[in-house]
mmCIF file of C-alpha atoms in Angstrom:
data_model
loop_
_atom_site.group_PDB
_atom_site.id
_atom_site.type_symbol
_atom_site.label_atom_id
_atom_site.label_comp_id
_atom_site.label_asym_id
_atom_site.label_seq_id
_atom_site.Cartn_x
_atom_site.Cartn_y
_atom_site.Cartn_z
ATOM 1 C CA MET A 21 -12.166 -12.919 16.933
ATOM 2 C CA SER A 22 -15.575 -11.425 17.819
ATOM 3 C CA SER A 23 -13.810 -8.731 19.870
ATOM 4 C CA SER A 24 -11.702 -7.582 16.918
ATOM 5 C CA PRO A 25 -12.321 -4.177 15.297
ATOM 6 C CA VAL A 26 -14.110 -3.908 11.977
ATOM 7 C CA ILE A 27 -13.446 -1.863 8.848
ATOM 8 C CA ILE A 28 -16.839 -0.520 7.800
ATOM 9 C CA ASP A 29 -15.799 1.594 4.830
ATOM 10 C CA ALA A 30 -12.750 2.207 2.653
ATOM 11 C CA VAL A 31 -11.875 4.718 -0.049
ATOM 12 C CA ARG A 32 -8.902 5.889 -2.020
ATOM 13 C CA THR A 33 -7.862 8.537 -4.477
ATOM 14 C CA PRO A 34 -6.991 7.780 -8.065
ATOM 15 C CA ILE A 35 -3.303 6.873 -8.189
ATOM 16 C CA GLY A 36 -1.193 9.230 -10.261
ATOM 17 C CA THR A 37 2.277 8.842 -11.699
ATOM 18 C CA GLU A 38 4.946 11.145 -10.255
ATOM 19 C CA HIS A 39 4.731 14.505 -12.055
ATOM 20 C CA GLY A 40 1.627 13.257 -13.825
ATOM 21 C CA SER A 41 -2.100 13.780 -13.338
ATOM 22 C CA LEU A 42 -1.800 14.721 -9.636
ATOM 23 C CA LYS A 43 1.499 16.599 -9.900
ATOM 24 C CA ASN A 44 0.099 19.822 -8.444
ATOM 25 C CA VAL A 45 -1.891 18.180 -5.634
ATOM 26 C CA THR A 46 -0.169 18.341 -2.268
ATOM 27 C CA VAL A 47 -0.382 15.455 0.159
ATOM 28 C CA ASP A 48 -2.912 17.210 2.396
ATOM 29 C CA GLN A 49 -5.084 17.867 -0.647
ATOM 30 C CA LEU A 50 -5.051 14.123 -1.324
ATOM 31 C CA VAL A 51 -6.071 13.235 2.223
ATOM 32 C CA THR A 52 -8.589 15.887 3.231
ATOM 33 C CA PRO A 53 -11.306 14.869 0.707
ATOM 34 C CA LEU A 54 -11.046 11.246 1.885
ATOM 35 C CA ILE A 55 -11.495 12.261 5.520
ATOM 36 C CA ALA A 56 -14.504 14.386 4.603
ATOM 37 C CA GLU A 57 -16.025 11.560 2.567
ATOM 38 C CA LEU A 58 -15.659 8.920 5.264
ATOM 39 C CA ALA A 59 -16.815 11.293 7.992
ATOM 40 C CA ALA A 60 -19.963 11.968 5.970
ATOM 41 C CA ARG A 61 -20.584 8.229 5.641
ATOM 42 C CA CYS A 62 -19.855 7.439 9.297
ATOM 43 C CA PRO A 63 -23.027 6.253 11.117
ATOM 44 C CA GLU A 64 -22.083 8.339 14.168
ATOM 45 C CA PRO A 65 -19.646 11.051 13.047
ATOM 46 C CA ALA A 66 -19.586 12.682 16.476
ATOM 47 C CA ALA A 67 -17.911 9.483 17.764
ATOM 48 C CA ILE A 68 -14.864 9.813 15.472
ATOM 49 C CA SER A 69 -11.988 10.228 17.906
ATOM 50 C CA GLN A 70 -8.832 10.119 15.831
ATOM 51 C CA VAL A 71 -7.204 10.220 12.390
ATOM 52 C CA ILE A 72 -4.086 8.045 12.042
ATOM 53 C CA LEU A 73 -2.116 8.550 8.857
ATOM 54 C CA GLY A 74 0.986 6.974 7.369
ATOM 55 C CA ASN A 75 3.277 9.319 5.479
ATOM 56 C CA LEU A 76 6.961 9.594 4.669
ATOM 57 C CA ARG A 77 8.988 12.549 3.433
ATOM 58 C CA GLY A 78 5.948 14.795 3.740
ATOM 59 C CA PRO A 79 5.671 18.466 4.636
ATOM 60 C CA GLY A 80 6.524 17.964 8.298
ATOM 61 C CA GLY A 81 4.387 18.603 11.319
ATOM 62 C CA ASN A 82 1.491 16.293 12.116
ATOM 63 C CA LEU A 83 -0.179 15.711 8.755
ATOM 64 C CA ALA A 84 -3.047 13.700 10.261
ATOM 65 C CA ARG A 85 -4.017 16.509 12.603
ATOM 66 C CA TYR A 86 -3.744 19.121 9.852
ATOM 67 C CA CYS A 87 -5.968 17.148 7.486
ATOM 68 C CA ALA A 88 -8.531 16.317 10.183
ATOM 69 C CA LEU A 89 -9.004 20.016 10.871
ATOM 70 C CA ASP A 90 -8.909 20.867 7.173
ATOM 71 C CA ALA A 91 -11.719 18.369 6.560
ATOM 72 C CA GLY A 92 -13.881 20.094 9.155
ATOM 73 C CA LEU A 93 -13.677 17.500 11.911
ATOM 74 C CA PRO A 94 -14.154 18.873 15.435
ATOM 75 C CA GLN A 95 -11.087 20.188 17.223
ATOM 76 C CA GLN A 96 -11.462 17.358 19.742
ATOM 77 C CA VAL A 97 -10.462 14.804 17.064
ATOM 78 C CA THR A 98 -6.767 13.996 17.474
ATOM 79 C CA GLY A 99 -4.216 13.184 14.790
ATOM 80 C CA LEU A 100 -1.272 10.787 14.663
ATOM 81 C CA THR A 101 1.166 10.546 11.755
ATOM 82 C CA VAL A 102 3.359 7.437 11.471
ATOM 83 C CA ASP A 103 6.291 6.552 9.221
ATOM 84 C CA GLN A 104 7.034 2.905 8.583
ATOM 85 C CA GLN A 105 8.016 3.444 4.974
ATOM 86 C CA CYS A 106 5.959 1.200 2.648
ATOM 87 C CA GLY A 107 4.298 -0.354 5.684
ATOM 88 C CA ALA A 108 2.988 2.975 6.982
ATOM 89 C CA GLY A 109 -0.581 2.481 5.759
ATOM 90 C CA LEU A 110 -0.924 -0.840 7.560
ATOM 91 C CA ALA A 111 0.947 0.558 10.582
ATOM 92 C CA ALA A 112 -1.781 3.199 10.872
ATOM 93 C CA VAL A 113 -4.411 0.455 10.883
ATOM 94 C CA GLU A 114 -2.415 -1.437 13.512
ATOM 95 C CA CYS A 115 -2.333 1.674 15.707
ATOM 96 C CA ALA A 116 -6.079 2.162 15.231
ATOM 97 C CA ARG A 117 -6.706 -1.431 16.191
ATOM 98 C CA GLY A 118 -5.002 -0.902 19.536
ATOM 99 C CA ALA A 119 -6.630 2.467 20.136
ATOM 100 C CA LEU A 120 -10.141 1.091 19.572
ATOM 101 C CA ALA A 121 -9.514 -1.638 22.136
ATOM 102 C CA LEU A 122 -9.043 1.100 24.737
ATOM 103 C CA ASN A 123 -11.494 3.731 23.488
ATOM 104 C CA PRO A 124 -14.527 2.481 21.525
ATOM 105 C CA GLY A 125 -15.883 4.576 18.700
ATOM 106 C CA PHE A 126 -14.571 5.317 15.211
ATOM 107 C CA ILE A 127 -11.093 5.994 13.805
ATOM 108 C CA LEU A 128 -9.953 6.892 10.306
ATOM 109 C CA ALA A 129 -6.695 5.165 9.390
ATOM 110 C CA GLY A 130 -4.594 4.863 6.254
ATOM 111 C CA GLY A 131 -1.800 6.570 4.397
ATOM 112 C CA ALA A 132 -0.862 9.133 1.792
ATOM 113 C CA GLN A 133 2.073 9.924 -0.458
ATOM 114 C CA SER A 134 2.727 12.754 -2.882
ATOM 115 C CA ALA A 135 6.022 11.966 -4.554
ATOM 116 C CA SER A 136 5.391 14.878 -6.921
ATOM 117 C CA THR A 137 5.175 17.559 -4.229
ATOM 118 C CA GLN A 138 7.174 16.165 -1.312
ATOM 119 C CA PRO A 139 9.795 18.616 -0.016
ATOM 120 C CA ARG A 140 13.373 18.396 -1.208
ATOM 121 C CA THR A 141 15.822 17.906 1.644
ATOM 122 C CA PHE A 142 19.343 19.295 1.760
ATOM 123 C CA TRP A 143 22.208 18.522 4.156
ATOM 124 C CA PRO A 144 25.641 20.086 4.648
ATOM 125 C CA ALA A 145 27.789 18.796 1.800
ATOM 126 C CA ALA A 146 30.802 16.555 2.310
ATOM 127 C CA SER A 147 32.650 18.581 -0.321
ATOM 128 C CA ALA A 148 33.430 22.258 0.129
ATOM 129 C CA ASP A 149 32.898 22.718 -3.620
ATOM 130 C CA ALA A 150 29.158 22.001 -3.439
ATOM 131 C CA PRO A 151 26.986 25.003 -4.360
ATOM 132 C CA GLY A 152 25.917 26.781 -1.197
ATOM 133 C CA GLY A 153 27.687 24.127 0.851
ATOM 134 C CA LEU A 154 24.675 21.841 0.517
ATOM 135 C CA GLU A 155 23.873 18.558 -1.186
ATOM 136 C CA GLU A 156 20.461 17.013 -1.788
ATOM 137 C CA PHE A 157 19.482 14.140 0.456
ATOM 138 C CA THR A 158 17.677 11.638 -1.740
ATOM 139 C CA ARG A 159 17.698 8.310 0.074
ATOM 140 C CA ALA A 160 17.772 7.553 3.769
ATOM 141 C CA PRO A 161 19.881 4.696 5.115
ATOM 142 C CA PHE A 162 17.415 2.051 6.259
ATOM 143 C CA VAL A 163 19.874 0.217 8.516
ATOM 144 C CA PRO A 164 23.257 0.996 10.152
ATOM 145 C CA GLU A 165 26.409 0.834 8.036
ATOM 146 C CA ARG A 166 27.422 -2.601 9.341
ATOM 147 C CA PHE A 167 24.405 -4.105 7.521
ATOM 148 C CA ASP A 168 24.043 -4.620 3.795
ATOM 149 C CA ASP A 169 21.596 -1.922 2.643
ATOM 150 C CA PRO A 170 21.037 -2.168 -1.126
ATOM 151 C CA GLY A 171 18.501 -0.041 -2.942
ATOM 152 C CA MET A 172 15.070 -1.613 -3.227
ATOM 153 C CA GLY A 173 15.390 -2.168 -6.976
ATOM 154 C CA LEU A 174 18.811 -3.786 -6.803
ATOM 155 C CA ALA A 175 17.710 -5.947 -3.871
ATOM 156 C CA ALA A 176 14.664 -7.102 -5.840
ATOM 157 C CA ASP A 177 16.851 -7.934 -8.844
ATOM 158 C CA LEU A 178 19.214 -9.991 -6.705
ATOM 159 C CA LEU A 179 16.296 -11.714 -4.959
ATOM 160 C CA ALA A 180 14.771 -12.721 -8.286
ATOM 161 C CA GLU A 181 18.071 -14.234 -9.389
ATOM 162 C CA GLU A 182 18.568 -16.112 -6.125
ATOM 163 C CA CYS A 183 15.025 -17.534 -6.304
ATOM 164 C CA GLY A 184 15.233 -18.503 -9.957
ATOM 165 C CA ILE A 185 12.584 -16.013 -11.136
ATOM 166 C CA GLY A 186 13.520 -15.374 -14.769
ATOM 167 C CA ARG A 187 12.875 -12.357 -16.935
ATOM 168 C CA ALA A 188 10.134 -14.006 -19.004
ATOM 169 C CA ARG A 189 8.099 -14.928 -15.935
ATOM 170 C CA GLN A 190 8.457 -11.421 -14.522
ATOM 171 C CA ASP A 191 7.354 -9.776 -17.751
ATOM 172 C CA ALA A 192 4.387 -12.127 -18.136
ATOM 173 C CA TYR A 193 3.247 -11.379 -14.586
ATOM 174 C CA ALA A 194 3.617 -7.614 -15.030
ATOM 175 C CA ALA A 195 1.757 -7.635 -18.346
ATOM 176 C CA ARG A 196 -1.093 -9.542 -16.704
ATOM 177 C CA SER A 197 -1.280 -6.988 -13.881
ATOM 178 C CA HIS A 198 -1.749 -4.206 -16.435
ATOM 179 C CA GLN A 199 -4.310 -6.208 -18.416
ATOM 180 C CA ARG A 200 -6.291 -6.922 -15.250
ATOM 181 C CA ALA A 201 -6.226 -3.281 -14.165
ATOM 182 C CA VAL A 202 -7.351 -2.049 -17.574
ATOM 183 C CA HIS A 203 -10.213 -4.559 -17.550
ATOM 184 C CA SER A 204 -11.204 -3.399 -14.037
ATOM 185 C CA ILE A 205 -11.199 0.239 -15.117
ATOM 186 C CA ASP A 206 -13.339 -0.530 -18.152
ATOM 187 C CA ALA A 207 -15.769 -2.546 -16.017
ATOM 188 C CA GLY A 208 -16.094 0.220 -13.420
ATOM 189 C CA VAL A 209 -14.695 -1.999 -10.672
ATOM 190 C CA PHE A 210 -12.844 0.869 -8.993
ATOM 191 C CA ASP A 211 -15.561 3.496 -9.339
ATOM 192 C CA ASP A 212 -17.141 3.117 -5.887
ATOM 193 C CA GLU A 213 -13.832 3.092 -4.025
ATOM 194 C CA ILE A 214 -12.326 6.167 -5.725
ATOM 195 C CA VAL A 215 -12.952 9.721 -4.525
ATOM 196 C CA PRO A 216 -12.134 12.064 -7.443
ATOM 197 C CA ILE A 217 -9.313 14.523 -6.784
ATOM 198 C CA ALA A 218 -8.757 17.750 -8.751
ATOM 199 C CA GLY A 219 -10.899 16.418 -11.588
ATOM 200 C CA VAL A 220 -8.938 13.149 -11.794
ATOM 201 C CA THR A 221 -11.222 10.113 -11.605
ATOM 202 C CA THR A 222 -9.120 7.150 -12.681
ATOM 203 C CA ASP A 223 -5.713 5.584 -12.135
ATOM 204 C CA GLU A 224 -3.060 6.896 -14.483
ATOM 205 C CA ARG A 225 -0.449 4.150 -14.758
ATOM 206 C CA PRO A 226 -2.224 1.099 -16.303
ATOM 207 C CA ARG A 227 -1.155 0.570 -19.928
ATOM 208 C CA ARG A 228 -3.513 -0.958 -22.464
ATOM 209 C CA GLY A 229 -0.843 -2.098 -24.854
ATOM 210 C CA PHE A 230 1.392 -3.976 -22.453
ATOM 211 C CA THR A 231 2.078 -7.567 -23.440
ATOM 212 C CA GLN A 232 4.885 -9.891 -22.445
ATOM 213 C CA GLN A 233 6.431 -9.397 -25.874
ATOM 214 C CA ARG A 234 6.402 -5.627 -25.525
ATOM 215 C CA LEU A 235 7.811 -5.741 -22.005
ATOM 216 C CA ALA A 236 10.678 -7.902 -23.251
ATOM 217 C CA ARG A 237 12.050 -4.836 -25.082
ATOM 218 C CA PHE A 238 12.739 -2.933 -21.867
ATOM 219 C CA ARG A 239 16.302 -2.888 -20.593
ATOM 220 C CA PRO A 240 17.397 -3.719 -17.038
ATOM 221 C CA VAL A 241 17.697 -0.609 -14.883
ATOM 222 C CA PHE A 242 19.544 -1.668 -11.724
ATOM 223 C CA ARG A 243 22.493 -3.742 -12.927
ATOM 224 C CA PRO A 244 23.943 -5.091 -16.194
ATOM 225 C CA GLY A 245 22.382 -8.430 -17.012
ATOM 226 C CA GLY A 246 19.643 -7.940 -14.429
ATOM 227 C CA THR A 247 15.980 -8.739 -14.945
ATOM 228 C CA VAL A 248 14.180 -5.807 -13.280
ATOM 229 C CA THR A 249 13.020 -3.147 -15.725
ATOM 230 C CA ALA A 250 10.890 -0.024 -15.553
ATOM 231 C CA ALA A 251 7.985 -2.097 -16.901
ATOM 232 C CA ASN A 252 8.091 -5.039 -14.481
ATOM 233 C CA ALA A 253 8.541 -2.771 -11.440
ATOM 234 C CA CYS A 254 6.005 -0.501 -9.766
ATOM 235 C CA GLY A 255 6.075 3.218 -10.443
ATOM 236 C CA VAL A 256 6.749 6.232 -8.233
ATOM 237 C CA ASN A 257 3.299 7.513 -7.442
ATOM 238 C CA ASP A 258 0.913 9.940 -5.788
ATOM 239 C CA GLY A 259 -2.151 8.764 -3.902
ATOM 240 C CA ALA A 260 -3.949 8.236 -0.612
ATOM 241 C CA SER A 261 -6.310 5.727 0.962
ATOM 242 C CA LEU A 262 -8.262 5.585 4.231
ATOM 243 C CA VAL A 263 -10.438 3.076 6.033
ATOM 244 C CA LEU A 264 -13.139 3.765 8.608
ATOM 245 C CA MET A 265 -12.793 1.472 11.628
ATOM 246 C CA THR A 266 -14.947 0.795 14.655
ATOM 247 C CA ASP A 267 -14.766 -1.466 17.685
ATOM 248 C CA ALA A 268 -16.566 -4.803 17.801
ATOM 249 C CA HIS A 269 -19.247 -3.693 20.275
ATOM 250 C CA THR A 270 -20.219 -0.627 18.242
ATOM 251 C CA HIS A 271 -20.232 -2.694 15.066
ATOM 252 C CA ALA A 272 -22.561 -5.266 16.602
ATOM 253 C CA ARG A 273 -24.877 -2.533 17.856
ATOM 254 C CA LEU A 274 -25.075 -0.893 14.433
ATOM 255 C CA GLY A 275 -25.732 -4.173 12.622
ATOM 256 C CA ILE A 276 -23.828 -3.225 9.459
ATOM 257 C CA GLY A 277 -21.398 -5.097 7.238
ATOM 258 C CA GLY A 278 -17.653 -4.751 7.016
ATOM 259 C CA LEU A 279 -14.312 -6.511 7.308
ATOM 260 C CA ARG A 280 -13.356 -7.885 10.692
ATOM 261 C CA ILE A 281 -9.625 -7.833 11.371
ATOM 262 C CA LEU A 282 -8.650 -11.384 12.257
ATOM 263 C CA ASP A 283 -5.003 -10.542 12.819
ATOM 264 C CA LEU A 284 -2.319 -8.052 11.796
ATOM 265 C CA VAL A 285 1.403 -8.665 12.206
ATOM 266 C CA THR A 286 4.617 -6.794 11.476
ATOM 267 C CA VAL A 287 7.895 -8.728 11.546
ATOM 268 C CA GLY A 288 11.591 -8.106 11.028
ATOM 269 C CA GLY A 289 13.796 -9.947 8.577
ATOM 270 C CA THR A 290 16.967 -9.559 6.554
ATOM 271 C CA PRO A 291 17.829 -5.957 5.579
ATOM 272 C CA ALA A 292 19.819 -7.193 2.591
ATOM 273 C CA ARG A 293 16.655 -8.500 0.889
ATOM 274 C CA PRO A 294 13.816 -6.277 2.105
ATOM 275 C CA GLY A 295 11.438 -7.487 -0.595
ATOM 276 C CA ILE A 296 11.219 -10.950 0.954
ATOM 277 C CA GLY A 297 9.627 -9.424 4.076
ATOM 278 C CA VAL A 298 6.193 -10.556 2.876
ATOM 279 C CA VAL A 299 7.188 -14.167 3.568
ATOM 280 C CA PRO A 300 7.915 -14.108 7.336
ATOM 281 C CA ALA A 301 4.948 -11.787 7.882
ATOM 282 C CA VAL A 302 2.481 -14.100 6.141
ATOM 283 C CA ARG A 303 3.986 -17.183 7.770
ATOM 284 C CA ARG A 304 3.534 -15.549 11.189
ATOM 285 C CA LEU A 305 -0.049 -14.762 10.242
ATOM 286 C CA TYR A 306 -0.635 -18.393 9.240
ATOM 287 C CA GLU A 307 0.731 -19.555 12.597
ATOM 288 C CA ARG A 308 -1.309 -17.131 14.689
ATOM 289 C CA THR A 309 -4.627 -17.602 12.895
ATOM 290 C CA GLY A 310 -4.414 -21.253 11.891
ATOM 291 C CA LEU A 311 -5.256 -20.209 8.338
ATOM 292 C CA GLY A 312 -3.404 -21.236 5.202
ATOM 293 C CA PRO A 313 -3.105 -20.300 1.524
ATOM 294 C CA ASP A 314 -6.393 -21.938 0.559
ATOM 295 C CA ASP A 315 -8.415 -20.143 3.239
ATOM 296 C CA PHE A 316 -8.435 -16.745 1.519
ATOM 297 C CA GLU A 317 -10.887 -15.802 -1.213
ATOM 298 C CA VAL A 318 -8.988 -12.589 -2.034
ATOM 299 C CA VAL A 319 -5.216 -12.061 -1.923
ATOM 300 C CA GLU A 320 -3.640 -8.601 -2.262
ATOM 301 C CA CYS A 321 0.116 -8.899 -1.733
ATOM 302 C CA ASN A 322 1.812 -5.738 -2.911
ATOM 303 C CA GLU A 323 3.465 -5.949 -6.314
ATOM 304 C CA ALA A 324 6.544 -3.790 -5.719
ATOM 305 C CA PHE A 325 8.552 -5.702 -8.327
ATOM 306 C CA ALA A 326 7.387 -8.662 -10.363
ATOM 307 C CA GLY A 327 10.411 -10.782 -9.452
ATOM 308 C CA GLN A 328 10.146 -9.869 -5.786
ATOM 309 C CA ILE A 329 6.451 -10.677 -5.368
ATOM 310 C CA LEU A 330 6.726 -13.861 -7.417
ATOM 311 C CA ALA A 331 9.488 -15.059 -5.090
ATOM 312 C CA CYS A 332 7.281 -14.282 -2.094
ATOM 313 C CA LEU A 333 4.168 -15.946 -3.515
ATOM 314 C CA ASP A 334 6.146 -19.113 -4.240
ATOM 315 C CA GLU A 335 7.329 -19.231 -0.627
ATOM 316 C CA ILE A 336 3.910 -18.629 0.976
ATOM 317 C CA GLY A 337 2.168 -21.187 -1.227
ATOM 318 C CA ILE A 338 -0.107 -18.883 -3.223
ATOM 319 C CA PRO A 339 -0.270 -19.348 -7.026
ATOM 320 C CA ASP A 340 0.672 -16.090 -8.706
ATOM 321 C CA GLU A 341 -2.552 -15.970 -10.717
ATOM 322 C CA ARG A 342 -4.518 -15.631 -7.438
ATOM 323 C CA ASN A 343 -2.749 -12.420 -6.425
ATOM 324 C CA CYS A 344 -4.284 -9.014 -7.199
ATOM 325 C CA VAL A 345 -6.857 -10.416 -9.622
ATOM 326 C CA GLN A 346 -8.191 -6.939 -10.439
ATOM 327 C CA GLY A 347 -4.726 -5.471 -11.004
ATOM 328 C CA GLY A 348 -1.960 -4.683 -8.540
ATOM 329 C CA ALA A 349 0.725 -2.084 -7.931
ATOM 330 C CA LEU A 350 2.711 -2.981 -11.038
ATOM 331 C CA ALA A 351 -0.192 -1.491 -12.981
ATOM 332 C CA LEU A 352 -1.952 0.791 -10.497
ATOM 333 C CA GLY A 353 1.156 2.170 -8.830
ATOM 334 C CA HIS A 354 2.687 2.136 -5.355
ATOM 335 C CA PRO A 355 2.229 5.435 -3.451
ATOM 336 C CA TRP A 356 4.499 4.244 -0.664
ATOM 337 C CA ALA A 357 2.817 5.169 2.624
ATOM 338 C CA ALA A 358 -0.670 4.770 1.128
ATOM 339 C CA THR A 359 -0.302 1.303 -0.334
ATOM 340 C CA GLY A 360 -1.151 -0.747 2.756
ATOM 341 C CA ALA A 361 -4.507 1.017 2.978
ATOM 342 C CA VAL A 362 -4.985 0.698 -0.790
ATOM 343 C CA LEU A 363 -4.641 -3.083 -0.405
ATOM 344 C CA LEU A 364 -7.349 -3.083 2.272
ATOM 345 C CA THR A 365 -9.595 -0.901 0.130
ATOM 346 C CA ARG A 366 -9.190 -3.356 -2.721
ATOM 347 C CA ILE A 367 -10.182 -6.234 -0.427
ATOM 348 C CA PHE A 368 -13.137 -4.234 0.919
ATOM 349 C CA THR A 369 -14.444 -3.722 -2.604
ATOM 350 C CA GLN A 370 -14.171 -7.385 -3.517
ATOM 351 C CA LEU A 371 -15.513 -8.956 -0.328
ATOM 352 C CA VAL A 372 -18.002 -6.324 0.854
ATOM 353 C CA ARG A 373 -19.013 -4.044 -2.020
ATOM 354 C CA GLU A 374 -19.213 -6.915 -4.482
ATOM 355 C CA GLY A 375 -20.834 -9.129 -1.854
ATOM 356 C CA ARG A 376 -18.514 -12.110 -2.254
ATOM 357 C CA GLY A 377 -17.901 -12.648 1.439
ATOM 358 C CA GLY A 378 -15.063 -14.750 2.795
ATOM 359 C CA ARG A 379 -11.556 -13.863 3.905
ATOM 360 C CA GLY A 380 -8.869 -11.599 2.517
ATOM 361 C CA LEU A 381 -5.104 -11.482 2.898
ATOM 362 C CA ALA A 382 -2.937 -8.413 2.313
ATOM 363 C CA ALA A 383 0.820 -8.170 2.771
ATOM 364 C CA ILE A 384 3.615 -5.750 1.999
ATOM 365 C CA ALA A 385 7.412 -5.673 2.180
ATOM 366 C CA ILE A 386 9.018 -2.786 4.067
ATOM 367 C CA ALA A 387 12.379 -1.046 3.647
ATOM 368 C CA GLY A 388 14.949 -2.057 6.224
ATOM 369 C CA GLY A 389 14.042 -5.734 6.032
ATOM 370 C CA MET A 390 10.525 -5.902 7.480
ATOM 371 C CA GLY A 391 7.115 -7.086 6.366
ATOM 372 C CA ALA A 392 3.484 -6.682 7.402
ATOM 373 C CA ALA A 393 0.444 -8.849 6.779
ATOM 374 C CA ILE A 394 -3.233 -8.658 7.685
ATOM 375 C CA ALA A 395 -6.087 -11.175 7.549
ATOM 376 C CA VAL A 396 -9.683 -9.945 7.391
ATOM 377 C CA GLU A 397 -13.086 -11.566 7.050
ATOM 378 C CA ALA A 398 -16.349 -10.173 5.705
ATOM 379 C CA CYS A 399 -18.954 -9.949 8.453
#
């Protein structure tokens, strides 16, 4: 483990609701200030070699390269943009991990999503009656037609039913996520990890008045008689997050703190229930590291849907009250490609900034029936 790379800093933007506080901020305008901030904090900025950025449905081109140049990094700094849907932020970290093993120095890795400003895509229409012969392309197929490929919301609803996760438990969990996030905002917990963007300094989605009783009034949105509602599911969001990584030798030479990556895995699973992808990923992580549920001081498994994450937590042996104790995506939001890096930033704050020490676990389900998980340790 001593040869593993180390995260020495982590930041994020405030998370906005689609067409909300960050509605006029393009994805590059979310990322560039984070690159500039971390480059300014880097102990040896001249040794930054690469920016690796997760993004999906963005403006095209190589967003990482564009933002690196826009932030004023030298032309010699390369850029790599990756798309692994909701796993893109952690995929960027995985790429950086491999790159640092070959070329020591510093890499910025993370993800960004601007649902508010992402381009609209049009394809030739199946019907000749469509205006202009075009129809809007709104949702990519995640697997070939021979596989079951339900929408994420419907799949989460079916998963909750199959795992016996009832509506009351989902609403109670979601209400607690909002209450925790509001408390964290009031206590200034997020202040040091957030870089203000366009005058926005705080997360937009958390609701002060959410209780289980209030959430019970919301109607199912994905199927009649279902249990997933707009209130016990994450939002559609804008945001970005980046971590600053270095190799083990450079970290030891500098003598600074951080989060050592113990392991990072991405696994495939059933496309029909993509939300359960957290489970095989975390189980693989347990096997490879020899760690178990009780070995992590901080757990940040992404709250895409209350029923979905509750089903996953039950399977990986983590009590639901231990997950996202400062508020998770149900309250803060889920800016798809950014979320993996947001999870790491949240762990960095709790274990490093707050000085708790110990280990952290983050995991996320990925469209198409995959999952990713990472174990880190304060050092």
